[in-house]
Short mmCIF file of C-alpha atoms and ligand atoms in Angstrom, two decimals:
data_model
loop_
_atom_site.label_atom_id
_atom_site.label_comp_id
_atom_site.label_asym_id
_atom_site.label_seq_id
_atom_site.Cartn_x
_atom_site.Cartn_y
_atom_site.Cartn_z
CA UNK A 214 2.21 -37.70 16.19
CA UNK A 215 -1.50 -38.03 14.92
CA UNK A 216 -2.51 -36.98 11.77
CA UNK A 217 -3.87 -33.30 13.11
CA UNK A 218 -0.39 -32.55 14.38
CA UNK A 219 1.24 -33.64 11.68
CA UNK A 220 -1.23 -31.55 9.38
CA UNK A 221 -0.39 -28.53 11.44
CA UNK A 222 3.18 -29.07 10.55
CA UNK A 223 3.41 -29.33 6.86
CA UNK A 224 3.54 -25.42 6.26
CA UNK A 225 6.80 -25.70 8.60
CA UNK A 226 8.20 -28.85 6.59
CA UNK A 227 7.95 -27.42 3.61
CA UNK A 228 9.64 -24.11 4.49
CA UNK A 229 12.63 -25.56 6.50
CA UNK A 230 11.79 -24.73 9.73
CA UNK A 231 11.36 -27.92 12.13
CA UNK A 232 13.73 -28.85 14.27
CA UNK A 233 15.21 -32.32 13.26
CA UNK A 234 13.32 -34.17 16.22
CA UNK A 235 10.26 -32.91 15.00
CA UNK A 236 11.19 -33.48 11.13
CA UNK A 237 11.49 -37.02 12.02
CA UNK A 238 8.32 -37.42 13.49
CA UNK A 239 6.72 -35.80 10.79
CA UNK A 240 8.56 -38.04 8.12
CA UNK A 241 8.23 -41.31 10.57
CA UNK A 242 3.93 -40.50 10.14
CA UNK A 243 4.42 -39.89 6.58
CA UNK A 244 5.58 -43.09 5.64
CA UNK A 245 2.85 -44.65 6.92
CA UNK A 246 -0.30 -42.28 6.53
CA UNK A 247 -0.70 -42.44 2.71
CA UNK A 248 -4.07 -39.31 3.16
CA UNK A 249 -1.20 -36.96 5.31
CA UNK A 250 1.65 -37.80 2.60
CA UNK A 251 -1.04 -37.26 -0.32
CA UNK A 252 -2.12 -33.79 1.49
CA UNK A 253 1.84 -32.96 2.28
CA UNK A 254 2.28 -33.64 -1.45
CA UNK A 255 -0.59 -31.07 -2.55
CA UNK A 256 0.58 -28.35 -0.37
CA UNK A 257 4.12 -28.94 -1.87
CA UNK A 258 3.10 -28.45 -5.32
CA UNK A 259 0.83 -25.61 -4.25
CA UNK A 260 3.59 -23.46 -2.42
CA UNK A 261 5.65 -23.98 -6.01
CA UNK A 262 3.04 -23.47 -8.10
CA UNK A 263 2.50 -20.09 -6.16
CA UNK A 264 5.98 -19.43 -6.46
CA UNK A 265 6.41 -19.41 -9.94
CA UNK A 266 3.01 -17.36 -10.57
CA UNK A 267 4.10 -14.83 -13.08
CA UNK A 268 4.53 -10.99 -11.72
CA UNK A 269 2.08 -8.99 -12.64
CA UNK A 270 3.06 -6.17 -14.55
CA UNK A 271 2.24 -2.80 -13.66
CA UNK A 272 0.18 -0.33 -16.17
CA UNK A 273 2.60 1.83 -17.63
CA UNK A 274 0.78 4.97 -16.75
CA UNK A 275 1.38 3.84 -13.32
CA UNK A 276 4.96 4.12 -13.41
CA UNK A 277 4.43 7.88 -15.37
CA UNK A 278 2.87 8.97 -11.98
CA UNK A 279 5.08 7.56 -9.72
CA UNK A 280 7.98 9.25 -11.58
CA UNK A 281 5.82 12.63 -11.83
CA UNK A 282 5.65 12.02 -8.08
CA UNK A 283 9.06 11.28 -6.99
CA UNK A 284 9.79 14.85 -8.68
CA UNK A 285 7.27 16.58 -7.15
CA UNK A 286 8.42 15.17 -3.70
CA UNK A 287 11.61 15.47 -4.32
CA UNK A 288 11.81 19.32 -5.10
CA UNK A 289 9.38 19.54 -2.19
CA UNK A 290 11.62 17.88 -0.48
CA UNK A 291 14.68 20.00 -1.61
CA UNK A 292 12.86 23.50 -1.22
CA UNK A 293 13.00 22.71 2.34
CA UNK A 294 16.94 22.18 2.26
CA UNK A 295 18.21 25.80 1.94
CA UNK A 296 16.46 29.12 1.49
CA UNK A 297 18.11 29.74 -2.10
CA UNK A 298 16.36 26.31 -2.79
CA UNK A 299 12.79 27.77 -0.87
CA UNK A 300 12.92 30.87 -2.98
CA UNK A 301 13.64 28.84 -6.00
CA UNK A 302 10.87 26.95 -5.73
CA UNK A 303 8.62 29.84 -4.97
CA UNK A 304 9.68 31.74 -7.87
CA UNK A 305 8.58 28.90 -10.10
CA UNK A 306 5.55 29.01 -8.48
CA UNK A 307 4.99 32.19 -9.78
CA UNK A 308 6.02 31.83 -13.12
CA UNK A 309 3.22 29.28 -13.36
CA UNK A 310 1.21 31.48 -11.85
CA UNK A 311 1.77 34.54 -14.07
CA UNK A 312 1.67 31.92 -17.38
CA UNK A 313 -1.65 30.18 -16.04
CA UNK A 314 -2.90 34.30 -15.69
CA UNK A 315 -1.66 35.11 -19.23
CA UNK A 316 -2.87 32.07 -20.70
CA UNK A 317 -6.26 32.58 -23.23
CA UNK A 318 -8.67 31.06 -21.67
CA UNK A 319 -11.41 28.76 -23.13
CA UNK A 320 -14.48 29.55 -21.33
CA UNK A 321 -17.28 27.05 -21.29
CA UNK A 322 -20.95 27.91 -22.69
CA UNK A 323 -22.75 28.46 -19.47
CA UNK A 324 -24.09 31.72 -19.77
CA UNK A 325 -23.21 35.23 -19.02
CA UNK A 326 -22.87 35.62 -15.32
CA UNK A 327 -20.77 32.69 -14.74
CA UNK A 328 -18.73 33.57 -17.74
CA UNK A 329 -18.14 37.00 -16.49
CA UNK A 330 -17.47 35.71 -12.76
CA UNK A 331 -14.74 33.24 -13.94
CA UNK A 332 -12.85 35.22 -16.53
CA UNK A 333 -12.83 38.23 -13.65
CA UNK A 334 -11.71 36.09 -11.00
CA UNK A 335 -9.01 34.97 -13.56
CA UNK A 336 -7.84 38.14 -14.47
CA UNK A 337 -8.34 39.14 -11.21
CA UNK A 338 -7.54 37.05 -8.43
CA UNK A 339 -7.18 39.55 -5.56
CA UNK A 340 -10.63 40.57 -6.02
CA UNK A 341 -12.60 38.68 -3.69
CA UNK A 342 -15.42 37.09 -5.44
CA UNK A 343 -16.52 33.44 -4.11
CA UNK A 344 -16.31 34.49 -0.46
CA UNK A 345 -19.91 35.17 0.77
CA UNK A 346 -21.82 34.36 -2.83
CA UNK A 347 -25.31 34.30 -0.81
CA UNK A 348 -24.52 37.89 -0.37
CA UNK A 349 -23.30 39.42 -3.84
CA UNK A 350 -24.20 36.97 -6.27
CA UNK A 351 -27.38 34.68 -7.02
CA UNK A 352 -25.33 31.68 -7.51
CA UNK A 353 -25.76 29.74 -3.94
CA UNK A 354 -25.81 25.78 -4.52
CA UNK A 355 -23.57 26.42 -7.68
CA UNK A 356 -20.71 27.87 -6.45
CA UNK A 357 -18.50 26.34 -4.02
CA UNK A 358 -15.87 28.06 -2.22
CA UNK A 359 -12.24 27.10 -1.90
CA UNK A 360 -11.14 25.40 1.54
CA UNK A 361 -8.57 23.89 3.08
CA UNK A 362 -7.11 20.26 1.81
CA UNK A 363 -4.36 19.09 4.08
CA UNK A 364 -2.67 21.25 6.44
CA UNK A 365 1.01 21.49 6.22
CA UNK A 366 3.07 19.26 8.21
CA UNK A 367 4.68 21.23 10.73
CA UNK A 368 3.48 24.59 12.27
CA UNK A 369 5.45 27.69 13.87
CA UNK A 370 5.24 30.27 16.43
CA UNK A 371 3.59 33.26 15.98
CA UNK A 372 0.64 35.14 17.35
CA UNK A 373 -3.03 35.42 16.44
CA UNK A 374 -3.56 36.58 13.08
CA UNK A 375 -5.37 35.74 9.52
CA UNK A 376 -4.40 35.37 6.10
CA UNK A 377 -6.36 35.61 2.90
CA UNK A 378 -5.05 32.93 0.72
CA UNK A 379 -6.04 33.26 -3.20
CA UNK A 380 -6.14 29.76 -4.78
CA UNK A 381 -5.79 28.95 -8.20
CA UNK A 382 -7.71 26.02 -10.50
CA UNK A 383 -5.32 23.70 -9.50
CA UNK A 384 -5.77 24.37 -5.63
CA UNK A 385 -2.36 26.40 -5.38
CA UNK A 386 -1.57 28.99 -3.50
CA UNK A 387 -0.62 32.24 -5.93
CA UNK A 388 -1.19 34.65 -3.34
CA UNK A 389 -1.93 36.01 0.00
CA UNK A 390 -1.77 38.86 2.63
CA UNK A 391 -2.45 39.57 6.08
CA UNK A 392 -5.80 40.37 6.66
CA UNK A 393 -5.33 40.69 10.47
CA UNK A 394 -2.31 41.34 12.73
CA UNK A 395 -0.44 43.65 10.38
CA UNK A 396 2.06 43.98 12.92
CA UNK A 397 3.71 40.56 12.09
CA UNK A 398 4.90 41.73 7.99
CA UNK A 399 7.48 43.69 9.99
CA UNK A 400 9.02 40.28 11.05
CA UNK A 401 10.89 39.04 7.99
CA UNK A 402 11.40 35.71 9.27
CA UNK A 403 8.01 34.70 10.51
CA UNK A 404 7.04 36.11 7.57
CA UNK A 405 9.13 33.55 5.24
CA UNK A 406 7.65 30.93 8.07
CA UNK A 407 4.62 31.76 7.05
CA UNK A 408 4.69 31.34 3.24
CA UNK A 409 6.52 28.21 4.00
CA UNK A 410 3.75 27.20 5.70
CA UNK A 411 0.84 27.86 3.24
CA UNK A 412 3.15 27.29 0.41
CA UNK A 413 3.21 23.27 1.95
CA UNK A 414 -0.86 23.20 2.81
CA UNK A 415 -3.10 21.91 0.51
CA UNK A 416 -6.25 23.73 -1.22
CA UNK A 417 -9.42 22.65 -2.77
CA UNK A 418 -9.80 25.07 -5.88
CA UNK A 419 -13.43 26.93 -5.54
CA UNK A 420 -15.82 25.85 -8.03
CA UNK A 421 -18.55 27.44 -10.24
CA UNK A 422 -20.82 24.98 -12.00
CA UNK A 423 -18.49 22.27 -11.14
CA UNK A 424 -15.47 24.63 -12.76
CA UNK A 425 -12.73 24.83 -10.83
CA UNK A 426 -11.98 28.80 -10.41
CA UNK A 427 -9.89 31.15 -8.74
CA UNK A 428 -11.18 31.51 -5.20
CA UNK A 429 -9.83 32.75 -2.07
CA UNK A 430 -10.13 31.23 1.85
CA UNK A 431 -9.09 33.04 4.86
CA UNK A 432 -7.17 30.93 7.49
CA UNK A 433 -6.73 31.90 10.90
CA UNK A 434 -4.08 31.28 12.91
CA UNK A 435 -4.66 31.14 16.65
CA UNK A 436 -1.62 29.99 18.70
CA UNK A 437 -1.35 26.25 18.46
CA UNK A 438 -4.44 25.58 15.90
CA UNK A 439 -5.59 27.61 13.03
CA UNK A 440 -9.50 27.82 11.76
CA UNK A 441 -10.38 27.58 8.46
CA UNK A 442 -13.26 29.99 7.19
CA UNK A 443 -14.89 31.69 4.32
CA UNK B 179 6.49 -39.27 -2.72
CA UNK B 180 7.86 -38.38 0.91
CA UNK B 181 11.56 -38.19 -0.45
CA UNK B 182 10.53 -35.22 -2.19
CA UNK B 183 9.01 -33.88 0.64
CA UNK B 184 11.70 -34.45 3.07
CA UNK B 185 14.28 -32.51 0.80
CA UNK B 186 12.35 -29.47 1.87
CA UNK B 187 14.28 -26.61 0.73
CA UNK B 188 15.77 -24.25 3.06
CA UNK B 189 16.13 -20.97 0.54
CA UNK B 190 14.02 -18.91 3.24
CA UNK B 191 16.38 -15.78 3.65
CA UNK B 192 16.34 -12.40 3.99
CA UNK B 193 17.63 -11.12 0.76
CA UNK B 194 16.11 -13.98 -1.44
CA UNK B 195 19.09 -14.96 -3.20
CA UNK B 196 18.96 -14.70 -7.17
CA UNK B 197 15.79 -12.06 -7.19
CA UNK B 198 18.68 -9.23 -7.40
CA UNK B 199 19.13 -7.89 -10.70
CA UNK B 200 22.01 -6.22 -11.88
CA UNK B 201 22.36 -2.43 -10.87
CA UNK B 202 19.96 -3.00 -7.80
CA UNK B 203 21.04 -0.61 -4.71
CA UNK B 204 21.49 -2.16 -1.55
CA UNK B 205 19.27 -0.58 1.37
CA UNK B 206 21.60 1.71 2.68
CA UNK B 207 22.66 3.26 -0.52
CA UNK B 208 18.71 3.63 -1.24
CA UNK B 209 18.10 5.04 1.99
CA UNK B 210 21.16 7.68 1.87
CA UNK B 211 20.11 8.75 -1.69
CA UNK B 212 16.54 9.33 -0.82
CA UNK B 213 17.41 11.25 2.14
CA UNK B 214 19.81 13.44 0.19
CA UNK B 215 16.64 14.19 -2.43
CA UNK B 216 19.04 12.07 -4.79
CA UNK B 217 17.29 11.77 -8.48
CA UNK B 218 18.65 8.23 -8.76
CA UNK B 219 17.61 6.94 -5.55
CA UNK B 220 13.86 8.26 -6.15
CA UNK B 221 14.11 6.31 -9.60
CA UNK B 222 15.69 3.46 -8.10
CA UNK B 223 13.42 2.88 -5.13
CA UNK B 224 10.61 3.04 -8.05
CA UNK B 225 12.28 0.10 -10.16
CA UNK B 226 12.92 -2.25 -7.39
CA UNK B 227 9.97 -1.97 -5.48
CA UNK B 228 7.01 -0.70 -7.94
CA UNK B 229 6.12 -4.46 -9.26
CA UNK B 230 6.17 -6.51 -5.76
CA UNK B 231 4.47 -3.65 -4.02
CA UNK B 232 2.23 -3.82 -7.35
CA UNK B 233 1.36 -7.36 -6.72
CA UNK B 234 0.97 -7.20 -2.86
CA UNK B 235 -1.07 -4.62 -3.06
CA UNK B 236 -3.15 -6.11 -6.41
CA UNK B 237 -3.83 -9.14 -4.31
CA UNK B 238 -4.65 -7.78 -1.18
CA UNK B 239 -7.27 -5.50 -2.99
CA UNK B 240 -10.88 -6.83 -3.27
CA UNK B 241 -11.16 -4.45 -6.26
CA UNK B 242 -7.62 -4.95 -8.33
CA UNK B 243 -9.01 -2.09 -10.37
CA UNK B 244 -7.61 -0.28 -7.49
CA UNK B 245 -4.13 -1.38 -6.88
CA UNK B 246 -2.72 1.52 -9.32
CA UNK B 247 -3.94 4.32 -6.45
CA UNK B 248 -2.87 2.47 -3.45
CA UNK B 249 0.29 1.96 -5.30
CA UNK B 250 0.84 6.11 -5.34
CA UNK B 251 -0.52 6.11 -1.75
CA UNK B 252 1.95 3.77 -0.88
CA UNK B 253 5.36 5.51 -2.86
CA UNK B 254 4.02 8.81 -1.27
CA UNK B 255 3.67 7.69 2.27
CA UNK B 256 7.32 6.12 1.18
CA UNK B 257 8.75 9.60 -0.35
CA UNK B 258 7.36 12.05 3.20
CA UNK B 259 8.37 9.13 6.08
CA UNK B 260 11.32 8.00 4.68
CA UNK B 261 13.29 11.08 6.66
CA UNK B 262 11.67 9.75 9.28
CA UNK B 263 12.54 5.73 8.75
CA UNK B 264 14.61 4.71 11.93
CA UNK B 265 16.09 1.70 10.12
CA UNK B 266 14.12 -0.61 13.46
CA UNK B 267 13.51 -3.20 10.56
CA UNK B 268 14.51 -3.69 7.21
CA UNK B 269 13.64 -0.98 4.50
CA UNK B 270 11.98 -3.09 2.40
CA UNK B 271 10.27 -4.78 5.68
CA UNK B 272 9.12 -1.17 6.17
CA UNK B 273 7.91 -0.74 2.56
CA UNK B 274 5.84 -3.63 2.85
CA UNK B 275 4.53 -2.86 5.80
CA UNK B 276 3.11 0.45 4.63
CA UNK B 277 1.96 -1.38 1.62
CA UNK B 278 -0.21 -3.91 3.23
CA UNK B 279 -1.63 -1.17 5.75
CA UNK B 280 -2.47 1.15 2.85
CA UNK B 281 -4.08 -1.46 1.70
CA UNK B 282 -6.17 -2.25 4.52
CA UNK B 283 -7.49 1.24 4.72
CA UNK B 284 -9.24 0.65 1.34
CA UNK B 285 -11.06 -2.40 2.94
CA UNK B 286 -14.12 -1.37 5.32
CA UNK B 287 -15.30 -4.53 5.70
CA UNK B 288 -11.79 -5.67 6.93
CA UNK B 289 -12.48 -5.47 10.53
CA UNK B 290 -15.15 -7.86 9.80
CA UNK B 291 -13.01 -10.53 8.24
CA UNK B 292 -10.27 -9.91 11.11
CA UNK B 293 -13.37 -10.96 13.64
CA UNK B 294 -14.29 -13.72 11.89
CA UNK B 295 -10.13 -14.60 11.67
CA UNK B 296 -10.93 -15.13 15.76
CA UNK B 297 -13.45 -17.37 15.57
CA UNK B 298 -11.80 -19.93 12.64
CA UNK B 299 -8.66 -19.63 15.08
CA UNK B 300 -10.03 -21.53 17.68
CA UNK B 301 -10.41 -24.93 18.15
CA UNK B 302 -11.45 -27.07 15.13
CA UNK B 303 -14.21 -28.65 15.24
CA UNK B 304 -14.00 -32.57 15.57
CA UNK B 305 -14.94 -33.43 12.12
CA UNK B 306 -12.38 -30.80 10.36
CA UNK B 307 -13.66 -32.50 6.89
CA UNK B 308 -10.63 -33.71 5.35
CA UNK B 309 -10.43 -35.13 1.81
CA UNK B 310 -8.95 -38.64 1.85
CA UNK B 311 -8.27 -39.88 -1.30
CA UNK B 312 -6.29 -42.78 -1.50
CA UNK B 313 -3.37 -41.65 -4.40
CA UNK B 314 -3.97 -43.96 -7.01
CA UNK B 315 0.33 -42.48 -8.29
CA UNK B 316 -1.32 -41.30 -11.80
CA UNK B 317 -1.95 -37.74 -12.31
CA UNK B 318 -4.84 -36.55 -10.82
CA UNK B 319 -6.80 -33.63 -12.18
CA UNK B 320 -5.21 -31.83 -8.93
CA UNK B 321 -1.60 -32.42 -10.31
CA UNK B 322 -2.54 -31.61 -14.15
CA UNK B 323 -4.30 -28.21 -13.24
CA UNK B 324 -0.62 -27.37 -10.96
CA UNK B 325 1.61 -28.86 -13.30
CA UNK B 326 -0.14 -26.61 -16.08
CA UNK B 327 -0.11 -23.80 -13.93
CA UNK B 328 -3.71 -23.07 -14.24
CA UNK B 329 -2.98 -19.89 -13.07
CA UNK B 330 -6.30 -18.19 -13.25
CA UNK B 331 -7.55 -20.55 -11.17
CA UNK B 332 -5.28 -20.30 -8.37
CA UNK B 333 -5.52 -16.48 -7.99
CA UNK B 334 -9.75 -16.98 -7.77
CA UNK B 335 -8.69 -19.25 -5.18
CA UNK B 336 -6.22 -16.44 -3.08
CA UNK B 337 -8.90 -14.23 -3.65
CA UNK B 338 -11.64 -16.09 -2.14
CA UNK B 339 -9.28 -16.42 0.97
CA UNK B 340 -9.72 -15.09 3.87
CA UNK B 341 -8.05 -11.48 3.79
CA UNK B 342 -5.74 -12.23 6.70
CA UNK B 343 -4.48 -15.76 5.68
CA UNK B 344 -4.19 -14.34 2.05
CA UNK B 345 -2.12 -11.75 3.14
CA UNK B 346 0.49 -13.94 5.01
CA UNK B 347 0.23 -16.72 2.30
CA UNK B 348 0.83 -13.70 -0.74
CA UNK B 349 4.04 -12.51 1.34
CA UNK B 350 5.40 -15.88 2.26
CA UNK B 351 4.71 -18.02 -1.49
CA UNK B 352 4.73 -15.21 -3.66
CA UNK B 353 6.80 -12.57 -2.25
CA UNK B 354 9.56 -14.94 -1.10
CA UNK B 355 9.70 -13.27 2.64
CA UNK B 356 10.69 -15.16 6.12
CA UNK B 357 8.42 -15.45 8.59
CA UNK B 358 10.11 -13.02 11.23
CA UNK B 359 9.88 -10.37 7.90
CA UNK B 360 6.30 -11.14 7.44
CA UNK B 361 5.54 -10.52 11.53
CA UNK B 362 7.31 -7.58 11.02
CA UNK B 363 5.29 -6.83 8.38
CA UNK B 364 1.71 -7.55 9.68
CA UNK B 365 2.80 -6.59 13.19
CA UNK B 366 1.57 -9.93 14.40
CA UNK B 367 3.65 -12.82 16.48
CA UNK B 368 5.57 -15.18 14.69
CA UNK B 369 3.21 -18.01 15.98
CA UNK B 370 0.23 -16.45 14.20
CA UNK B 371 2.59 -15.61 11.14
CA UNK B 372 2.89 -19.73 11.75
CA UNK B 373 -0.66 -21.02 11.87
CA UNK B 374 -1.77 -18.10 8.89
CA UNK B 375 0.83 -19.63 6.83
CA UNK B 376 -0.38 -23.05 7.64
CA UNK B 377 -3.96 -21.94 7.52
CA UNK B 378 -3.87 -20.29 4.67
CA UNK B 379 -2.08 -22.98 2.12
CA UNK B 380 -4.89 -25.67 3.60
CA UNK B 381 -7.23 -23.54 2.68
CA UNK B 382 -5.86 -23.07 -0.81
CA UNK B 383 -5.36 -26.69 -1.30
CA UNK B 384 -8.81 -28.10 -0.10
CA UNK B 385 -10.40 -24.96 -1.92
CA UNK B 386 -8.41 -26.20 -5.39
CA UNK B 387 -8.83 -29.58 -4.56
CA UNK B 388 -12.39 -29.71 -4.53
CA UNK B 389 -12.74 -27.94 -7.38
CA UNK B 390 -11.04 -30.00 -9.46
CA UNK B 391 -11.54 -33.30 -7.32
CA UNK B 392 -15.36 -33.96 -7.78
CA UNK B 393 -16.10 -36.47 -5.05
CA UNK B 394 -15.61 -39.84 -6.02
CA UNK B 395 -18.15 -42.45 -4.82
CA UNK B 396 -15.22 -44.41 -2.98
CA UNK B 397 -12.67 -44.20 -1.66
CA UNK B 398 -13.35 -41.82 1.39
CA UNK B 399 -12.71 -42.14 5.21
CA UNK B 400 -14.72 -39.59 7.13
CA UNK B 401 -12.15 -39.32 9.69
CA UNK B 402 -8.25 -39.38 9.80
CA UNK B 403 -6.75 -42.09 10.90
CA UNK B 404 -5.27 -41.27 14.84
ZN1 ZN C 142 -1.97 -38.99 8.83
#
């Protein structure tokens, strides 16, 4: 062997993995090429020196959120298991809902019309306020509606229709109802099909001067795909 | 000097004997619990894998300052696929896997790197600039800078590596794994796991070594001796 073969080898030496023919070769050029044996040396004391690199730790606050998430996941996870679990889950929902609505809130110094548009929409949330603001309030450029994250994972069958979804600050859904295709409350189960569904997508809370706000999107389903709109 | 060598040591194996604390799960307890939604498992899963993944992914990063999100990208991809984990390869193979292709996705300039991977896989050029020093058997400023584990030194030198080779060298000499885990992992033939390995630790050394080896004004061959 030359010294470019043998060079090509050392990785494989030093791991355990040549055959004993070719382990003899190696050695056979070692004892003889004091630059190879020097180099083979090196790597040696580099793979052990990068085995014994001390583990980094991990920030602490790391761990926090991947415990925070595990939970989340988990009951997400869960809720899918039985319908007692489901309508567990969406009760809490809820109950966050109702104490988020409930809750005083601290409104930020940004003048009257803003103020007034987010404490209505909070006390408020089935009014319909950030849909078309070009239309019914001054405030386009400022106010951004709420839309569509990620899509839940899985779909269903059903027919054409559209739902008004009303999303809180925190991009959940607290509420919605059948805008079109009335026809299709009537159905309990594609009804619990379809909270399942928008209870597992993903919102982007509307904004007002960079506030997150209540907001609502309208999402319609057409067989196979659904549109998103405002 | 070759003695040493020659003992190489044969601890390459799957489960990396004496890395298992106490009260570690085995995969197929792991995988059962998680599937179940099992509190435990979640936690578990967290323990044993949040500080290698950590590293991996630390090391892989261009920006460390990053690692802590790809980390949660990585445990979520890990919490919604895991119903979906066939058990084809390892779990932890898996797990890595996701890790080092979550990883990837933060890199837009990998592509570039994985081109340029092409071109410094082909042949070497005839002059491939080796360093020989003739050992002189006292401790060089090569050995004193390993011995003292000048650590700060050697991760500058992973991280001016190329992306691929880093990534095969990181799972092989830091993260203990065989070569069929790390093809598994990087989805590659064991033959390029091979030469990346090989590629990668040359690199490493020659980068270190002429650092800390200014050239001396004897002493050198320009080419090795055939
Ligand atoms: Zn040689």
């Amino acid at each position: 062997m030359n010294c470019r073969q043998v060079r090509a080898r050392f990785s494989e030496l030093l791991d355990g993995r040549l055959s004993e023919t070719e382990r003899r070769l190696v050695a056979s050029h070692l004892e003889e090429c004091w630059s190879c044996a020097a180099a083979c040396e090196q790597t040696r004391r580099l793979r052990e020196t990068l085995r014994k690199l001390p583990a980094l730790a991990p920030p602490p606050e790391l761990t926090s959120a991947l415990l925070v998430m595990a939970s989340r996941e988990r009951a997400r996870q869960l809720a899918w298991r039985t319908p007692q679990a489901l309508a567990g889950h969406l009760a809490d929902r809820l109950r966050l809902w109702a104490e988020n609505i409930m809750r005083p809130v601290a409104l930020p110094v940004a003048g009257g019309l803003v103020s007034a548009l987010i404490l209505f929409s909070m006390l408020v949330p089935s009014v319909l306020f950030l849909r078309s603001p070009g239309k019914d309030v001054p405030l386009v450029g400022l106010v951004q509606e709420a839309t569509v994250a990620t899509p839940a994972p899985f779909g269903f069958e059903a027919g054409d229709f559209t739902l008004e979804v009303t999303v809180d600050r925190q991009g959940r859904m607290v509420d919605y109802s059948i805008a079109e295709g009335h026809r299709l409350i009537e159905n309990p189960r594609l009804r619990r099909s379809i909270e399942n569904y928008v209870l597992f997508t993903g919102f982007r809370p509307a904004t007002a001067f960079g506030q997150p706000v209540y907001g609502k999107v309208t999402v319609s389903f057409r067989r196979y795909r659904f549109d998103v709109g405002s | 000097m070759t003695s040493r060598i020659l003992e190489a040591d044969n601890s390459e194996s799957v489960t990396a004997p004496g890395q298992e604390e106490p009260g570690e799960w085995d995969e197929r307890k792991l995988l059962e619990g998680l599937r179940q939604g099992s509190e435990e498992a979640y936690e578990a899963l967290i323990r044993q894998f949040q500080q290698p993944i950590y590293n991996l992914v630390y090391r892989l990063l261009e920006d460390p300052s990053e690692a802590g999100d790809v980390v949660q990208e990585v445990f979520l991809k890990i919490f919604r696929k895991v119903g979906s984990f066939r058990g084809d390869s390892s779990l932890r193979t898996w797990i890595y896997r996701i890790a080092v292709n979550q990883a990837y996705n933060h890199q837009r300039w990998f592509n570039r790197h994985r081109r340029q991977e092409v071109e410094l896989e082909g042949p070497e050029p005839a002059n491939s600039g080796y360093s020989h020093k003739i050992p002189d058997r006292g401790p060089s400023p090569f050995d004193c800078a390993l011995e003292h584990e000048q650590q700060a030194l050697i991760e500058a030198a992973l991280a001016r590596l190329n992306p691929s080779f880093r990534a095969a060298v990181v799972l092989r000499d830091i993260e203990e794994l065989s070569y069929e885990e790390i093809a598994e992992i990087l989805q590659v033939a064991l033959g390029t796991v091979k030469s990346r390995i090989q590629r990668g630790r040359e690199a490493l050394r020659r980068d270190l070594a002429e650092r800390l080896e200014p050239e001396p004004t004897y002493g050198w061959t320009p080419e090795p001796a055939q």
